[in-house]
Amino acid sequence: MSNRTAVITGAASGMGEAIARHLVKQGDRVALLARRTDRLGELAEELGDRALPVTADVTSRESVDNAVRQVHDAFGPVDLVVNSAGVMLPNPIDDGREDEWVRMIDTNVTGALRVIGAFGADLVEAAAAGRTADLVNISSIGAHVTFPNYAVYGATKAALTHLSASLRSEYGPRDVRVTNIEPGLTDTELGGHIDNDGLQGQLGQMVDAIGALSADEIADLVGYVTSRPRHVNLRQIVILPTRQA
Ligand code: NDP
């Protein structure tokens, strides 16, 4: 039993949900953050008293501050933070979808930063007390590979990847690990918010042709990296379906 206390954003579905299940199975407490209260409630019910549902919107400072209070009241300080909340809203740049650009930047980059800012002190404190402390950011292979119409999404993930690398220089000397995970195609709800039928279809065709990882496979990886001895930091991991170039 690893007995850690984790905060997982994006826990209402996909990777975040799978990571929550995985961590509870190995004996951790998990605070489940996302906006859909009903989904979090169902998951918390399934996972039992080691799970705390916390309705939170990472694009709102006030909401994240409220989440911190709820997590601390229920569990005390945390020693593992997983930033999995994210949105992927591709469209041609010529469409000028400022609404989508703002949403992606505010969720995928500033949202992750808000969460890091909110729980970073907990991680530093845990490490100073001799415990293992982890920040895990779910970036994307899109941080490195360019796809037409995914420019802004890719840019947010490149920013998160760079942020993760840079944060190691601030957290590493204080024994807080930072792990950046860059998945390829993974079977989740992520593509469900695409409002361009052509691009929605293209994503489906890619999955049919290449196959996809499961959210459980990402969760298994998170379980692995966060269970190494605390001086071992797998700082950057690309995980792809074997057929994805
Ligand atoms: P999902 O859409 O299933 O999960 C995203 C989660 O983020 C949802 O639970 C959603 O819950 C939550 N979320 C979205 N916006 C907010 C917000 N403003 N505040 C709080 N929570 C929010 O997709 P995935 O599991 O695939 O996505 C997880 C991460 O993995 C994302 O960062 C994504 O970019 C990344 N990724 C995914 C890949 C894939 O192929 N699936 C590949 C590479 C990276 P709610 O709506 O209730 O808030």
mmCIF file of C-alpha atoms in Angstrom, residues 63-220:
data_model
loop_
_atom_site.group_PDB
_atom_site.id
_atom_site.type_symbol
_atom_site.label_atom_id
_atom_site.label_comp_id
_atom_site.label_asym_id
_atom_site.label_seq_id
_atom_site.Cartn_x
_atom_site.Cartn_y
_atom_site.Cartn_z
ATOM 1 C CA SER A 63 -12.804 27.557 -8.085
ATOM 2 C CA VAL A 64 -9.268 26.201 -7.678
ATOM 3 C CA ASP A 65 -8.903 28.027 -4.340
ATOM 4 C CA ASN A 66 -12.170 26.419 -3.166
ATOM 5 C CA ALA A 67 -10.854 23.041 -4.270
ATOM 6 C CA VAL A 68 -7.673 23.516 -2.240
ATOM 7 C CA ARG A 69 -9.742 24.190 0.875
ATOM 8 C CA GLN A 70 -11.904 21.109 0.342
ATOM 9 C CA VAL A 71 -8.920 18.860 -0.312
ATOM 10 C CA HIS A 72 -7.006 20.138 2.723
ATOM 11 C CA ASP A 73 -10.060 19.856 4.995
ATOM 12 C CA ALA A 74 -10.664 16.255 3.952
ATOM 13 C CA PHE A 75 -7.176 14.887 3.385
ATOM 14 C CA GLY A 76 -4.604 17.450 4.569
ATOM 15 C CA PRO A 77 -1.624 18.285 2.348
ATOM 16 C CA VAL A 78 -1.058 16.297 -0.843
ATOM 17 C CA ASP A 79 2.103 14.659 -2.199
ATOM 18 C CA LEU A 80 1.055 13.798 -5.768
ATOM 19 C CA VAL A 81 -0.509 16.140 -8.306
ATOM 20 C CA VAL A 82 -1.659 14.985 -11.742
ATOM 21 C CA ASN A 83 -2.640 17.623 -14.289
ATOM 22 C CA SER A 84 -4.846 15.689 -16.700
ATOM 23 C CA ALA A 85 -7.581 18.283 -17.364
ATOM 24 C CA GLY A 86 -7.424 19.377 -20.960
ATOM 25 C CA VAL A 87 -9.393 20.258 -24.063
ATOM 26 C CA MET A 88 -8.555 19.714 -27.734
ATOM 27 C CA LEU A 89 -10.457 21.970 -30.125
ATOM 28 C CA PRO A 90 -8.940 21.826 -33.609
ATOM 29 C CA ASN A 91 -10.018 24.093 -36.448
ATOM 30 C CA PRO A 92 -8.307 25.829 -39.351
ATOM 31 C CA ILE A 93 -6.426 28.880 -38.140
ATOM 32 C CA ASP A 94 -8.238 30.906 -40.820
ATOM 33 C CA ASP A 95 -11.502 30.327 -38.948
ATOM 34 C CA GLY A 96 -10.200 32.658 -36.243
ATOM 35 C CA ARG A 97 -11.786 30.713 -33.380
ATOM 36 C CA GLU A 98 -10.591 32.926 -30.575
ATOM 37 C CA ASP A 99 -13.160 31.297 -28.261
ATOM 38 C CA GLU A 100 -11.426 27.933 -28.726
ATOM 39 C CA TRP A 101 -7.900 29.394 -28.516
ATOM 40 C CA VAL A 102 -8.683 31.047 -25.204
ATOM 41 C CA ARG A 103 -10.347 27.915 -23.821
ATOM 42 C CA MET A 104 -7.401 25.689 -24.731
ATOM 43 C CA ILE A 105 -4.768 28.082 -23.423
ATOM 44 C CA ASP A 106 -6.698 28.742 -20.235
ATOM 45 C CA THR A 107 -7.372 25.056 -19.537
ATOM 46 C CA ASN A 108 -4.255 23.303 -20.833
ATOM 47 C CA VAL A 109 -1.640 25.854 -19.778
ATOM 48 C CA THR A 110 -2.945 28.426 -17.317
ATOM 49 C CA GLY A 111 -5.220 25.832 -15.696
ATOM 50 C CA ALA A 112 -2.303 23.491 -15.090
ATOM 51 C CA LEU A 113 -0.344 26.441 -13.700
ATOM 52 C CA ARG A 114 -3.170 27.381 -11.332
ATOM 53 C CA VAL A 115 -3.160 23.846 -9.957
ATOM 54 C CA ILE A 116 0.628 23.798 -9.643
ATOM 55 C CA GLY A 117 0.476 27.153 -7.860
ATOM 56 C CA ALA A 118 -2.244 25.856 -5.549
ATOM 57 C CA PHE A 119 -0.548 22.608 -4.509
ATOM 58 C CA GLY A 120 3.149 23.260 -5.177
ATOM 59 C CA ALA A 121 3.847 24.193 -1.555
ATOM 60 C CA ASP A 122 2.340 20.874 -0.429
ATOM 61 C CA LEU A 123 4.736 18.997 -2.715
ATOM 62 C CA VAL A 124 7.761 20.909 -1.445
ATOM 63 C CA GLU A 125 6.695 20.309 2.152
ATOM 64 C CA ALA A 126 6.160 16.577 1.550
ATOM 65 C CA ALA A 127 9.599 16.227 -0.030
ATOM 66 C CA ALA A 128 11.237 18.222 2.783
ATOM 67 C CA ALA A 129 9.638 15.793 5.250
ATOM 68 C CA GLY A 130 11.348 12.923 3.425
ATOM 69 C CA ARG A 131 8.342 11.675 1.524
ATOM 70 C CA THR A 132 8.052 11.126 -2.220
ATOM 71 C CA ALA A 133 6.505 14.110 -3.999
ATOM 72 C CA ASP A 134 5.335 14.100 -7.616
ATOM 73 C CA LEU A 135 3.989 16.518 -10.154
ATOM 74 C CA VAL A 136 2.773 14.691 -13.264
ATOM 75 C CA ASN A 137 1.685 16.726 -16.281
ATOM 76 C CA ILE A 138 -0.205 15.074 -19.126
ATOM 77 C CA SER A 139 1.073 16.820 -22.229
ATOM 78 C CA SER A 140 0.840 15.219 -25.695
ATOM 79 C CA ILE A 141 2.872 13.985 -28.636
ATOM 80 C CA GLY A 142 1.263 17.056 -30.211
ATOM 81 C CA ALA A 143 3.922 19.053 -28.361
ATOM 82 C CA HIS A 144 6.439 17.815 -30.971
ATOM 83 C CA VAL A 145 4.518 16.709 -34.036
ATOM 84 C CA THR A 146 2.600 19.170 -36.178
ATOM 85 C CA PHE A 147 -0.886 18.431 -37.480
ATOM 86 C CA PRO A 148 -2.780 20.828 -39.755
ATOM 87 C CA ASN A 149 -5.660 22.486 -37.853
ATOM 88 C CA TYR A 150 -4.218 21.503 -34.453
ATOM 89 C CA ALA A 151 -1.780 24.435 -34.228
ATOM 90 C CA VAL A 152 -3.143 25.997 -31.049
ATOM 91 C CA TYR A 153 -3.679 22.674 -29.269
ATOM 92 C CA GLY A 154 -0.111 21.668 -30.166
ATOM 93 C CA ALA A 155 1.165 25.013 -28.942
ATOM 94 C CA THR A 156 -0.543 24.547 -25.561
ATOM 95 C CA LYS A 157 1.024 21.105 -25.205
ATOM 96 C CA ALA A 158 4.455 22.389 -26.265
ATOM 97 C CA ALA A 159 4.073 25.028 -23.563
ATOM 98 C CA LEU A 160 3.189 22.387 -20.976
ATOM 99 C CA THR A 161 6.133 20.216 -22.018
ATOM 100 C CA HIS A 162 8.507 23.164 -21.736
ATOM 101 C CA LEU A 163 6.971 24.187 -18.431
ATOM 102 C CA SER A 164 7.496 20.684 -17.047
ATOM 103 C CA ALA A 165 11.156 20.684 -18.086
ATOM 104 C CA SER A 166 11.749 24.131 -16.636
ATOM 105 C CA LEU A 167 9.995 23.358 -13.374
ATOM 106 C CA ARG A 168 12.424 20.513 -12.754
ATOM 107 C CA SER A 169 15.111 23.152 -12.325
ATOM 108 C CA GLU A 170 13.089 24.732 -9.503
ATOM 109 C CA TYR A 171 11.537 21.648 -7.899
ATOM 110 C CA GLY A 172 14.235 19.040 -8.547
ATOM 111 C CA PRO A 173 16.768 20.571 -6.125
ATOM 112 C CA ARG A 174 14.043 20.278 -3.479
ATOM 113 C CA ASP A 175 13.401 16.602 -4.297
ATOM 114 C CA VAL A 176 10.040 17.155 -5.963
ATOM 115 C CA ARG A 177 9.861 15.079 -9.147
ATOM 116 C CA VAL A 178 8.310 16.502 -12.280
ATOM 117 C CA THR A 179 7.186 14.004 -14.914
ATOM 118 C CA ASN A 180 5.894 15.032 -18.311
ATOM 119 C CA ILE A 181 3.903 12.378 -20.156
ATOM 120 C CA GLU A 182 3.228 12.751 -23.867
ATOM 121 C CA PRO A 183 0.626 10.266 -25.049
ATOM 122 C CA GLY A 184 -0.383 9.577 -28.607
ATOM 123 C CA LEU A 185 -3.872 8.499 -29.620
ATOM 124 C CA THR A 186 -5.769 7.352 -26.563
ATOM 125 C CA ASP A 187 -9.365 6.203 -26.429
ATOM 126 C CA THR A 188 -11.170 8.847 -24.325
ATOM 127 C CA GLU A 189 -13.814 11.568 -24.683
ATOM 128 C CA LEU A 190 -11.254 14.162 -25.782
ATOM 129 C CA GLY A 191 -12.273 14.235 -29.441
ATOM 130 C CA GLY A 192 -15.956 14.545 -28.533
ATOM 131 C CA HIS A 193 -15.778 18.340 -28.259
ATOM 132 C CA ILE A 194 -14.577 18.871 -31.838
ATOM 133 C CA ASP A 195 -17.260 20.918 -33.607
ATOM 134 C CA ASN A 196 -15.865 20.448 -37.121
ATOM 135 C CA ASP A 197 -17.403 17.328 -38.674
ATOM 136 C CA GLY A 198 -14.531 16.846 -41.125
ATOM 137 C CA LEU A 199 -11.915 16.904 -38.366
ATOM 138 C CA GLN A 200 -14.060 14.721 -36.117
ATOM 139 C CA GLY A 201 -14.217 12.153 -38.942
ATOM 140 C CA GLN A 202 -10.482 12.432 -39.615
ATOM 141 C CA LEU A 203 -9.713 11.617 -35.972
ATOM 142 C CA GLY A 204 -12.013 8.587 -36.115
ATOM 143 C CA GLN A 205 -10.250 7.377 -39.260
ATOM 144 C CA MET A 206 -6.864 7.743 -37.590
ATOM 145 C CA VAL A 207 -8.015 5.660 -34.654
ATOM 146 C CA ASP A 208 -9.413 3.013 -37.014
ATOM 147 C CA ALA A 209 -6.143 2.882 -38.941
ATOM 148 C CA ILE A 210 -3.656 3.092 -36.065
ATOM 149 C CA GLY A 211 -5.516 1.907 -33.006
ATOM 150 C CA ALA A 212 -5.428 3.740 -29.689
ATOM 151 C CA LEU A 213 -4.030 3.297 -26.235
ATOM 152 C CA SER A 214 -6.511 2.853 -23.413
ATOM 153 C CA ALA A 215 -6.789 5.280 -20.510
ATOM 154 C CA ASP A 216 -5.879 2.347 -18.242
ATOM 155 C CA GLU A 217 -2.552 2.025 -20.051
ATOM 156 C CA ILE A 218 -1.757 5.662 -19.277
ATOM 157 C CA ALA A 219 -2.820 5.103 -15.663
ATOM 158 C CA ASP A 220 -0.519 2.098 -15.432
#
